[in-house]
mmCIF file of C-alpha atoms (C1' of nucleotides) in Angstrom:
data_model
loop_
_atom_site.group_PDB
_atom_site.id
_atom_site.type_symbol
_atom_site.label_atom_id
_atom_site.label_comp_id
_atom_site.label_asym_id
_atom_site.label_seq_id
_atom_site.Cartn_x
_atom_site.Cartn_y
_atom_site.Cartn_z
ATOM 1 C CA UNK J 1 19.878 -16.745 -7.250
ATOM 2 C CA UNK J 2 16.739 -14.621 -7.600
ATOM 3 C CA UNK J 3 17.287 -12.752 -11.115
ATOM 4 C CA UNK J 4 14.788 -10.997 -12.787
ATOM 5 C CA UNK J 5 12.677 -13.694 -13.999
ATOM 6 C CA UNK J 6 12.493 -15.205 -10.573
ATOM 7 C CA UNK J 7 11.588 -11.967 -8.834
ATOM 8 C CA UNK J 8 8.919 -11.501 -11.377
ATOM 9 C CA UNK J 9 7.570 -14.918 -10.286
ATOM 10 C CA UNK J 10 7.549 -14.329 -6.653
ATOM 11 C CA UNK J 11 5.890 -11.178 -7.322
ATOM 12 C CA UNK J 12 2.777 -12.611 -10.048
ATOM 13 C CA UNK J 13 2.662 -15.840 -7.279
ATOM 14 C CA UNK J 14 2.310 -13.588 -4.078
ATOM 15 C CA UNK J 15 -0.053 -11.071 -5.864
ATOM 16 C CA UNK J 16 -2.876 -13.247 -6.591
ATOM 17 C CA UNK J 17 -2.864 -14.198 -2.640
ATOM 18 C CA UNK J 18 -1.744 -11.266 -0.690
ATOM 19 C CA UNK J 19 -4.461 -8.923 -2.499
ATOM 20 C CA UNK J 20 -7.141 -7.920 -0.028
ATOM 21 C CA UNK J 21 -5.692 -9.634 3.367
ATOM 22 C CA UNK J 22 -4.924 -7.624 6.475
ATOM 23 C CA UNK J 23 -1.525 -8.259 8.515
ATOM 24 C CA UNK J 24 -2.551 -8.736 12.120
ATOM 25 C CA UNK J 25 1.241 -9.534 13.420
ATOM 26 C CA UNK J 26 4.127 -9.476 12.839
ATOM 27 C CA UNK J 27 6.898 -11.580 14.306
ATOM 28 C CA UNK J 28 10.371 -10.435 14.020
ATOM 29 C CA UNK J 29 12.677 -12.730 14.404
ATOM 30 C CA UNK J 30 15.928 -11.822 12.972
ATOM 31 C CA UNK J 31 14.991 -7.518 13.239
ATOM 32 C CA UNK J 32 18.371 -7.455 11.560
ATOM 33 C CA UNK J 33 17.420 -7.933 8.334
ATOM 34 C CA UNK J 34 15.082 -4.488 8.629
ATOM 35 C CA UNK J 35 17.019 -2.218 6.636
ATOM 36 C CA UNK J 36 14.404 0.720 7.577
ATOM 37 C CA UNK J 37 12.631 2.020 9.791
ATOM 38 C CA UNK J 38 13.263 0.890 13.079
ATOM 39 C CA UNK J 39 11.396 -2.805 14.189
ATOM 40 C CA UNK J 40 9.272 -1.088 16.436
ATOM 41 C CA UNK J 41 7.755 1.078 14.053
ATOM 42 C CA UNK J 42 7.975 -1.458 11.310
ATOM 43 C CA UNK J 43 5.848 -3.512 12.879
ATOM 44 C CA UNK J 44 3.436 -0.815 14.378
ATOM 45 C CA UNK J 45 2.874 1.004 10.787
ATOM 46 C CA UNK J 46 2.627 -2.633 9.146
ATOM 47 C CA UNK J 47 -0.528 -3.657 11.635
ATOM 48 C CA UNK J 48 -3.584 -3.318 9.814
ATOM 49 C CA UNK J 49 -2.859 -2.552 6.633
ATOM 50 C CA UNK J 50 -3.753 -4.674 3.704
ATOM 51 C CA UNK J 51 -2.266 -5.754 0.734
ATOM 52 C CA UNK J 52 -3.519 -4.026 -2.740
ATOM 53 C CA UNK J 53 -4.249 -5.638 -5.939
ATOM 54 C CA UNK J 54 -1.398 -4.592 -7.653
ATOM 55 C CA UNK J 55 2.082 -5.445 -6.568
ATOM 56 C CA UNK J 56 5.052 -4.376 -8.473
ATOM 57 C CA UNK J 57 8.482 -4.927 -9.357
ATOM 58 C CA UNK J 58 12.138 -2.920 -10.287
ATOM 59 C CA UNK J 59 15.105 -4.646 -11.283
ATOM 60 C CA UNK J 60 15.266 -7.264 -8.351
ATOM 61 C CA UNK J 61 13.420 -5.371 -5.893
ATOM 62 C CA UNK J 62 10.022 -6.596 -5.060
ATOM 63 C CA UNK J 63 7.440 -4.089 -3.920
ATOM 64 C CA UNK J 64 4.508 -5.369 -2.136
ATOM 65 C CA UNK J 65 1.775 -2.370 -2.004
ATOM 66 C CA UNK J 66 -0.409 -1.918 1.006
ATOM 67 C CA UNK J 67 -2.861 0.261 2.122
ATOM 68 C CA UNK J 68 -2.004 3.829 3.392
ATOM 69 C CA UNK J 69 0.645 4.536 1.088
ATOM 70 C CA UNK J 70 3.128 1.744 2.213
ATOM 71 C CA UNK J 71 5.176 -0.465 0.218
ATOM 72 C CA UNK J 72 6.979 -3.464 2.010
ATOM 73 C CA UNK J 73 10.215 -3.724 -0.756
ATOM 74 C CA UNK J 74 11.940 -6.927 -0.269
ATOM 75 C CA UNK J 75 15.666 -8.010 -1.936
ATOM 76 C CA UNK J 76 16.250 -11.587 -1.432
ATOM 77 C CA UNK J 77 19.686 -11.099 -2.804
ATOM 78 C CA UNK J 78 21.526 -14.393 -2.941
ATOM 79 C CA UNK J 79 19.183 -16.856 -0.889
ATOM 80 C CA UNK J 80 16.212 -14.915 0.438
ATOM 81 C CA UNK J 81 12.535 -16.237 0.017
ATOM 82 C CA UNK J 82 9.713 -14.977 0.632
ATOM 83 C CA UNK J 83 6.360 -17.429 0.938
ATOM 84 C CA UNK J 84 2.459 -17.767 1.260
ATOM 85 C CA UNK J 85 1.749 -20.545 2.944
ATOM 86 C CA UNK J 86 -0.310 -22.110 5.979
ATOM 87 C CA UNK J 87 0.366 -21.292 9.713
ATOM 88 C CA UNK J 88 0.874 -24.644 10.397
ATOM 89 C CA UNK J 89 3.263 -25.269 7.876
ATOM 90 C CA UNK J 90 6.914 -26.481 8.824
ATOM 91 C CA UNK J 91 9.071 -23.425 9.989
ATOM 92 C CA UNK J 92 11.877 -23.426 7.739
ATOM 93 C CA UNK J 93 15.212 -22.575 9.211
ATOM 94 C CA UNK J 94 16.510 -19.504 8.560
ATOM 95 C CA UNK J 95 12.978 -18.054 8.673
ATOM 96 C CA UNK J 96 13.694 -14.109 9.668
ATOM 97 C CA UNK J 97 10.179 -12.891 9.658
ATOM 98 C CA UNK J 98 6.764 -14.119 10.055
ATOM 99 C CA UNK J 99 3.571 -11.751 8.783
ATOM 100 C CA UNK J 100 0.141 -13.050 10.046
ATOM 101 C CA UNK J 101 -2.585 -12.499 7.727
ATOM 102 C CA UNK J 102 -6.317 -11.815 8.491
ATOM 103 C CA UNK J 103 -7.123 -15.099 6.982
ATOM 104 C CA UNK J 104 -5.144 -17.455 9.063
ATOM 105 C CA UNK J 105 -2.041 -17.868 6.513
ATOM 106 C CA UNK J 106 1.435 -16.578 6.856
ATOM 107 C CA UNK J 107 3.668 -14.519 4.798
ATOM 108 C CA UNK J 108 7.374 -15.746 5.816
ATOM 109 C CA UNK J 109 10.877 -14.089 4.927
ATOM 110 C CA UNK J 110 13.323 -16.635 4.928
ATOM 111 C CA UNK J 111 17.063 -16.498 4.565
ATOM 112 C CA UNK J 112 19.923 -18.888 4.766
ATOM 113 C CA UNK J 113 22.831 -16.564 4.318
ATOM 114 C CA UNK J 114 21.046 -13.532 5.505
ATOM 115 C CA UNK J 115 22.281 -10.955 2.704
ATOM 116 C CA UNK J 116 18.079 -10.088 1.660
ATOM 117 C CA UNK J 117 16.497 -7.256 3.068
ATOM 118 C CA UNK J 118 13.086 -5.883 4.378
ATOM 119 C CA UNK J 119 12.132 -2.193 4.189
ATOM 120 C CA UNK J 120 8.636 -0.249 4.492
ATOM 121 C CA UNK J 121 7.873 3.006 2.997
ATOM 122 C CA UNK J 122 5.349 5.111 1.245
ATOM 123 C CA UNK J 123 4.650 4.054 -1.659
ATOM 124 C CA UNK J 124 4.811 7.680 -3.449
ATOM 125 C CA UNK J 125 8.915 7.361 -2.584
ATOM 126 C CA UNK J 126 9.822 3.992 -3.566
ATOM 127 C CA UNK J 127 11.263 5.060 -6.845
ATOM 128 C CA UNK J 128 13.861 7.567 -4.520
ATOM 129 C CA UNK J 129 15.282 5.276 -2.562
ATOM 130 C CA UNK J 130 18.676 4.368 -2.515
ATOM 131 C CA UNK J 131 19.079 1.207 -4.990
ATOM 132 C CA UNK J 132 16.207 1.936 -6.705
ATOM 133 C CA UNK J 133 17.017 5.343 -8.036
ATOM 134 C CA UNK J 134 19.738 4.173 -9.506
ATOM 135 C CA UNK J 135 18.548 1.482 -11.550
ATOM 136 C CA UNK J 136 18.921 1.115 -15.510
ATOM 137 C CA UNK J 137 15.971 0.635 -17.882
ATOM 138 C CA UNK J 138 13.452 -2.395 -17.289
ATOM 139 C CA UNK J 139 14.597 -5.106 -20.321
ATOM 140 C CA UNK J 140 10.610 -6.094 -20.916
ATOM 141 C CA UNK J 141 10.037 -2.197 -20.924
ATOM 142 C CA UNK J 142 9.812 0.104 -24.350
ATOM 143 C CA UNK J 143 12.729 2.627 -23.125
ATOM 144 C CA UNK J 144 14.751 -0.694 -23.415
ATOM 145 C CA UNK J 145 15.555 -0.331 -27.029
ATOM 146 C CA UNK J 146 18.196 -1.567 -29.319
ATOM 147 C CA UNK J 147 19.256 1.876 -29.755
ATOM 148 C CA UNK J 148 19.531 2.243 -25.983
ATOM 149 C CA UNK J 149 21.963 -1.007 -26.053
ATOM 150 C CA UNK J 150 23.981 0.177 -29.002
ATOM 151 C CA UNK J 151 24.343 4.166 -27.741
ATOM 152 C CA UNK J 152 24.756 3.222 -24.282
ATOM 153 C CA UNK J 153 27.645 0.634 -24.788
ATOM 154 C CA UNK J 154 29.542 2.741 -26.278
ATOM 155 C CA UNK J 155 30.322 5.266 -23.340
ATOM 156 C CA UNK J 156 31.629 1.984 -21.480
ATOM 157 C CA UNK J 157 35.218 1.207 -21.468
ATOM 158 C CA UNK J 158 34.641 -2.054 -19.080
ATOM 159 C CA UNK J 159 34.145 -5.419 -20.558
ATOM 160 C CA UNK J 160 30.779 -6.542 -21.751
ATOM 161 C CA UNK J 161 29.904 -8.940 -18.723
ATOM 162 C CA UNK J 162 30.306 -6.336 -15.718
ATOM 163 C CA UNK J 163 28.426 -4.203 -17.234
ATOM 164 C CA UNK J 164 25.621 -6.447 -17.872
ATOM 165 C CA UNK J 165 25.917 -7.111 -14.254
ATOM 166 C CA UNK J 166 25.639 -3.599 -13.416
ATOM 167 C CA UNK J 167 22.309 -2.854 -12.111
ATOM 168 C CA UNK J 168 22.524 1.292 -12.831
ATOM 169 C CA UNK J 169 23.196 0.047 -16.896
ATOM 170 C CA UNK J 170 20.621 -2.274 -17.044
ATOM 171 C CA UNK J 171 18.031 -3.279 -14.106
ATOM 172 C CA UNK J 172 17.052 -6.930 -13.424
ATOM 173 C CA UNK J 173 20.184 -9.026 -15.052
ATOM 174 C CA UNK J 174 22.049 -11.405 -12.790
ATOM 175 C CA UNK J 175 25.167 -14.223 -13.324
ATOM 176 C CA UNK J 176 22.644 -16.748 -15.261
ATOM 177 C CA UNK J 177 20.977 -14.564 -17.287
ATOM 178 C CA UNK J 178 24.004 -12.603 -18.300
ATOM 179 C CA UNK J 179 26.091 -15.878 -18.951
ATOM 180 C CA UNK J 180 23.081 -16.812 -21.514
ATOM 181 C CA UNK J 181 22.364 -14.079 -23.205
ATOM 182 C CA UNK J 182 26.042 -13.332 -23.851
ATOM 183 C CA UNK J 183 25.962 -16.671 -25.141
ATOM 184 C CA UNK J 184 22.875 -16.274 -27.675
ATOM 185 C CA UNK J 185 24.590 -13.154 -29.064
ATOM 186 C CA UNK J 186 27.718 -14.924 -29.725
ATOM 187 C CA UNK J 187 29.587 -12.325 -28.063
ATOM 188 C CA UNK J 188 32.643 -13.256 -25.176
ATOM 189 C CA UNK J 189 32.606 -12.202 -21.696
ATOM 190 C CA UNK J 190 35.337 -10.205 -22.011
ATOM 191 C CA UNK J 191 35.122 -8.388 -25.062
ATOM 192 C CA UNK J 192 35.327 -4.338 -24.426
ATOM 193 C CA UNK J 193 31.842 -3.256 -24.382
ATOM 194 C CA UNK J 194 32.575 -0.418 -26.510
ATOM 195 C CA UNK J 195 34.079 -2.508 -28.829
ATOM 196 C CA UNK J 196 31.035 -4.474 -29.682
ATOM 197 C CA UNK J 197 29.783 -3.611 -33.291
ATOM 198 C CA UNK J 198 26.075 -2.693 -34.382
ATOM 199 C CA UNK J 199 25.473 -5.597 -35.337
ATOM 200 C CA UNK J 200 26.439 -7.186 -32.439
ATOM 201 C CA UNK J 201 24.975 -4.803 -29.735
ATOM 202 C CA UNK J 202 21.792 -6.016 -31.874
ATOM 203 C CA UNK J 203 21.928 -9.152 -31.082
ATOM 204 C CA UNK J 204 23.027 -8.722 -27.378
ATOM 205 C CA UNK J 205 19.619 -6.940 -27.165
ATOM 206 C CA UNK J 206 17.534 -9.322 -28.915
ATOM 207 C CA UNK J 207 19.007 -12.259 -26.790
ATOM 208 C CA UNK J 208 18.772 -10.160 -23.378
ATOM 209 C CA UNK J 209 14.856 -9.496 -24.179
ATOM 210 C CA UNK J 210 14.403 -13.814 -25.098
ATOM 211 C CA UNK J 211 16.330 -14.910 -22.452
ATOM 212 C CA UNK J 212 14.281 -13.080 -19.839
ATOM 213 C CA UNK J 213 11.173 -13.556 -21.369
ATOM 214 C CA UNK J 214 11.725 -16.889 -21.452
ATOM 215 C CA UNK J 215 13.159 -17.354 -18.120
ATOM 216 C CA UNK J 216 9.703 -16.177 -16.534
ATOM 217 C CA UNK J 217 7.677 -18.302 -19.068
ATOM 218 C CA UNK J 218 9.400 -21.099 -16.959
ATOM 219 C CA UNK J 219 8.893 -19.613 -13.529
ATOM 220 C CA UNK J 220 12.643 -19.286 -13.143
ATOM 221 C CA UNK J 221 15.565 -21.065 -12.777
ATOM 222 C CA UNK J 222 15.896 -23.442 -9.398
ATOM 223 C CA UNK J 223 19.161 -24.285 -9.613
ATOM 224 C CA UNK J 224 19.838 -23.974 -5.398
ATOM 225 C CA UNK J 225 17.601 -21.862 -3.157
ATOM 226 C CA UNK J 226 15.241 -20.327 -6.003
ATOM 227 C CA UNK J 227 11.492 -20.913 -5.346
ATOM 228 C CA UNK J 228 8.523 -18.813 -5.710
ATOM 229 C CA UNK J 229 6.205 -17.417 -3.334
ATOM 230 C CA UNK J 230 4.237 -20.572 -3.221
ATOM 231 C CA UNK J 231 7.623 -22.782 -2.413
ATOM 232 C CA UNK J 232 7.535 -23.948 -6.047
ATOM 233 C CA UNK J 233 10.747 -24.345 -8.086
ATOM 234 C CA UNK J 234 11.036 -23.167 -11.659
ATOM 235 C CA UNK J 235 12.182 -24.771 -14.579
ATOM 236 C CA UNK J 236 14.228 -23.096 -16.554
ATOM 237 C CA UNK J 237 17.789 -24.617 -15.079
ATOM 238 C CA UNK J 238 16.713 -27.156 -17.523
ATOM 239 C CA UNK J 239 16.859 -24.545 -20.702
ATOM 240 C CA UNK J 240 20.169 -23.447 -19.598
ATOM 241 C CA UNK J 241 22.512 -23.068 -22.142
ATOM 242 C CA UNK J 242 25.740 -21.933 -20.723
ATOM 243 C CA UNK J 243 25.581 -21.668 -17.219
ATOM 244 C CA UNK J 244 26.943 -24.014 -14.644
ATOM 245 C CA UNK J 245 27.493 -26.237 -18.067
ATOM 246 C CA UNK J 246 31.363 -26.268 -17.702
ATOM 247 C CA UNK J 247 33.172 -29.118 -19.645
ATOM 248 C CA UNK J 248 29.576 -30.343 -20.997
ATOM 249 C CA UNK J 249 29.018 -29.947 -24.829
ATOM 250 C CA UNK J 250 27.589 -26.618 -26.293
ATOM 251 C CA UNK J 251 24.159 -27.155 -27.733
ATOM 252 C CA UNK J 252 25.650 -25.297 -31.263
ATOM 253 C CA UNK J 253 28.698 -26.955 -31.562
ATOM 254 C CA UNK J 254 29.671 -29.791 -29.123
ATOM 255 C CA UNK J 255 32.769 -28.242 -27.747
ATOM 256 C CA UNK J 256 33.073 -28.075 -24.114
ATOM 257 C CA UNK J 257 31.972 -25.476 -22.108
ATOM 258 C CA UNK J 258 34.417 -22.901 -20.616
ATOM 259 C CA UNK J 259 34.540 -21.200 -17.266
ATOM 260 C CA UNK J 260 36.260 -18.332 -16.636
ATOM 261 C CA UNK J 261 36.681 -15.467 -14.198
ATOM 262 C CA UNK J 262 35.380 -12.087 -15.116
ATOM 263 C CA UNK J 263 35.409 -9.240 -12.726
ATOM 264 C CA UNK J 264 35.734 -12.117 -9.447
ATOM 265 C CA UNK J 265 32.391 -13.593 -11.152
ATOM 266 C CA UNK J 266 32.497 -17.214 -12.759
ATOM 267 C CA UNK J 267 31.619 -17.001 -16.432
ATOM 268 C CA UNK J 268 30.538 -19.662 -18.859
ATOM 269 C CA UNK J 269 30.859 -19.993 -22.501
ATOM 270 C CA UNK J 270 31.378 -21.536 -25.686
ATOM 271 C CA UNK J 271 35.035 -20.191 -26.593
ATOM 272 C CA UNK J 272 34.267 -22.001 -30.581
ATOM 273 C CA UNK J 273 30.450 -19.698 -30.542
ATOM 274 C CA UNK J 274 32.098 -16.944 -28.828
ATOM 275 C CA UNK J 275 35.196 -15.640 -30.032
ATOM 276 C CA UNK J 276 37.400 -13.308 -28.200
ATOM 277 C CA UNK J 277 38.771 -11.155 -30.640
ATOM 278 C "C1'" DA V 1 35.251 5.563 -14.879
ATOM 279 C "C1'" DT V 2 36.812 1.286 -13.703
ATOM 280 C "C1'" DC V 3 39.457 -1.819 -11.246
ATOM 281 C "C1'" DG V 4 40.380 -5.260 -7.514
ATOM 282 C "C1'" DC V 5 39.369 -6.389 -3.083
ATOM 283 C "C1'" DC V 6 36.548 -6.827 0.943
ATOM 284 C "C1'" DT V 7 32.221 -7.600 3.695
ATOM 285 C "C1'" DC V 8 27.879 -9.521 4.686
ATOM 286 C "C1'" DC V 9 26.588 -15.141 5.679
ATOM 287 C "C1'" DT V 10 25.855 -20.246 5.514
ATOM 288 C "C1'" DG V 11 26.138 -24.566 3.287
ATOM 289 C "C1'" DA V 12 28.198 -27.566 -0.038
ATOM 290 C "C1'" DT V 13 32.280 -29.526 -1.589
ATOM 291 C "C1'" DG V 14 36.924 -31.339 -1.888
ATOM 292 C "C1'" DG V 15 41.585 -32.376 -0.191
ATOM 293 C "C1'" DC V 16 44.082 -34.717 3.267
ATOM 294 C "C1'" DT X 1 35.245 -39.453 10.069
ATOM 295 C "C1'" DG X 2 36.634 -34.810 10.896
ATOM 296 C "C1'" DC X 3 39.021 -30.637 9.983
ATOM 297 C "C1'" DC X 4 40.012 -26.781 7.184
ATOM 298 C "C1'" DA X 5 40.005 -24.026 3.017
ATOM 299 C "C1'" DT X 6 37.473 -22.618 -0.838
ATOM 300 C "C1'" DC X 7 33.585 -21.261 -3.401
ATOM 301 C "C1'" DA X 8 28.882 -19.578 -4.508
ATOM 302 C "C1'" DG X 9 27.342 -14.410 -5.896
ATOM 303 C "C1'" DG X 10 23.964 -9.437 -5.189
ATOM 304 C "C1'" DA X 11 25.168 -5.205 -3.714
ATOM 305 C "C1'" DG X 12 27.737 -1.641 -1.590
ATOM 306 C "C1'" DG X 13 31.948 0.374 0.104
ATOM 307 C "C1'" DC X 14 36.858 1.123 -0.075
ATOM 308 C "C1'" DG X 15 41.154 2.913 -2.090
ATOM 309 C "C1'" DA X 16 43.985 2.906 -6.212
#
DNA sequence: ATCGCCTCCTGATGGC
DNA sequence: TGCCATCAGGAGGCGA
């Protein structure tokens, strides 16, 4: 499930390609997966425009920048992909949308369950929109601080894994990563967030910043649908600590692995590294 | 503010 | 072998 790390992969795969080509068509074959504007003039403000340099990211939003003050923002949500590859290439089912580039190659938007979504604006309002707007600090960024971590989780009377969820705390942090950096930290899913101490929110902060640094040193973490923009699958399900480790032996201690329920989302953890309280 | 619950959707899995 | 229920989880919406 496209995280941070794996958005950040799509986006440093599909940048070195897309930079400099022109779309010539586009083929829309599931138009319900356009969040905005309508298909028609999706597709008629997306002709001729080309793809800049620089592409960009926010939390799990990808923002692909094109000419004339249009971004193309993409959330692949659960399943959603989004490739560079040749025309001729085998049409994956599920494939929603089909760019052609001015170079022969297509840019597809694929999606088995159907839950991503497509939307073009200019690029001077992508930072308003709905979603975005919202979003908590960057983790990789300097506002991220451990003083953010340690202030901020204070004025949170939720348990510490829902709000690490929660996009509008911090941006970018999905089920894996949260699962494994709760797990670095030593700190239980379900402890009360304000309830952490200092030298715990700390530690949550140091492991948040490794854990995604890490998982896009390994291009991400493949464990179903995840590939980059190029089709290739990361590595970092490999690294995994905690998650989708239930019943197999923590890497500290040798105890099983636990899996719980927090907030209707599976969590694992060591219950011997990280005590409840 | 925070909760649970529901919806979107398909494929994988497990029980019988 | 098939049939059905359950689960996976990112985000947004609902009412409590």
């Amino acid at each position: 499930m496209p995280e941070l790390p794996e958005v950040e992969t799509v986006v440093r795969s599909l940048e070195q390609h897309l930079a400099g080509l022109t779309v010539t068509s586009v083929n829309l074959i599931k138009p319900e997966v356009i969040r905005s504007p309508k298909p028609e003039e999706f597709i008629e403000l997306l002709l001729g425009k080309t793809f800049l340099k620089k592409m960009g990211r926010r939390g799990k939003y990808i923002l692909l920048n094109l000419s004339e003050n249009l971004t193309l923002v993409v959330h692949l949500r659960m399943t959603g992909r989004l490739i560079y590859c040749d025309a001729e290439a085998p049409l994956e089912k599920h494939t929603h949308v089909i760019f052609l580039l001015d170079n022969g190659k297509h840019l597809r938007f694929a999606d088995v369950r159907r839950f991503g979504r497509l939307q073009l604006v200019p690029t001077t309002e992508v930072m308003e929109l709905p979603g975005i707007k919202e979003l908590g600090p960057e983790p990789l960024e300097p506002e991220f601080t451990r003083e953010f971590i340690k202030k901020e989780i204070r004025r949170h009377r939720t348990r510490i894994k829902p709000l690490l969820l929660d996009q509008s705390f911090i941006a970018g942090l999905g089920n894996i990563y949260a699962d494994e950096a709760l797990f670095r930290a030593k700190v239980h899913p379900e402890r009360l967030a304000s309830e952490l101490t200092s030298r715990e929110a700390a530690a949550l902060h140091k492991a948040i910043v490794e854990v995604i640094t890490e998982g896009i040193e390994h291009r991400g973490t493949s464990f179903r649908d995840y590939v980059d923009g190029e089709g290739r699958a990361g590595s970092f399900q490999n690294h995994l600590k905690v998650y989708n480790r239930e019943n197999h032996p923590c890497t500290q201690c040798g105890r099983p692995i636990s899996r719980i329920k927090v907030a209707g989302r599976s969590s694992y953890y060591c219950s011997a590294c990280q005590k409840a309280k």
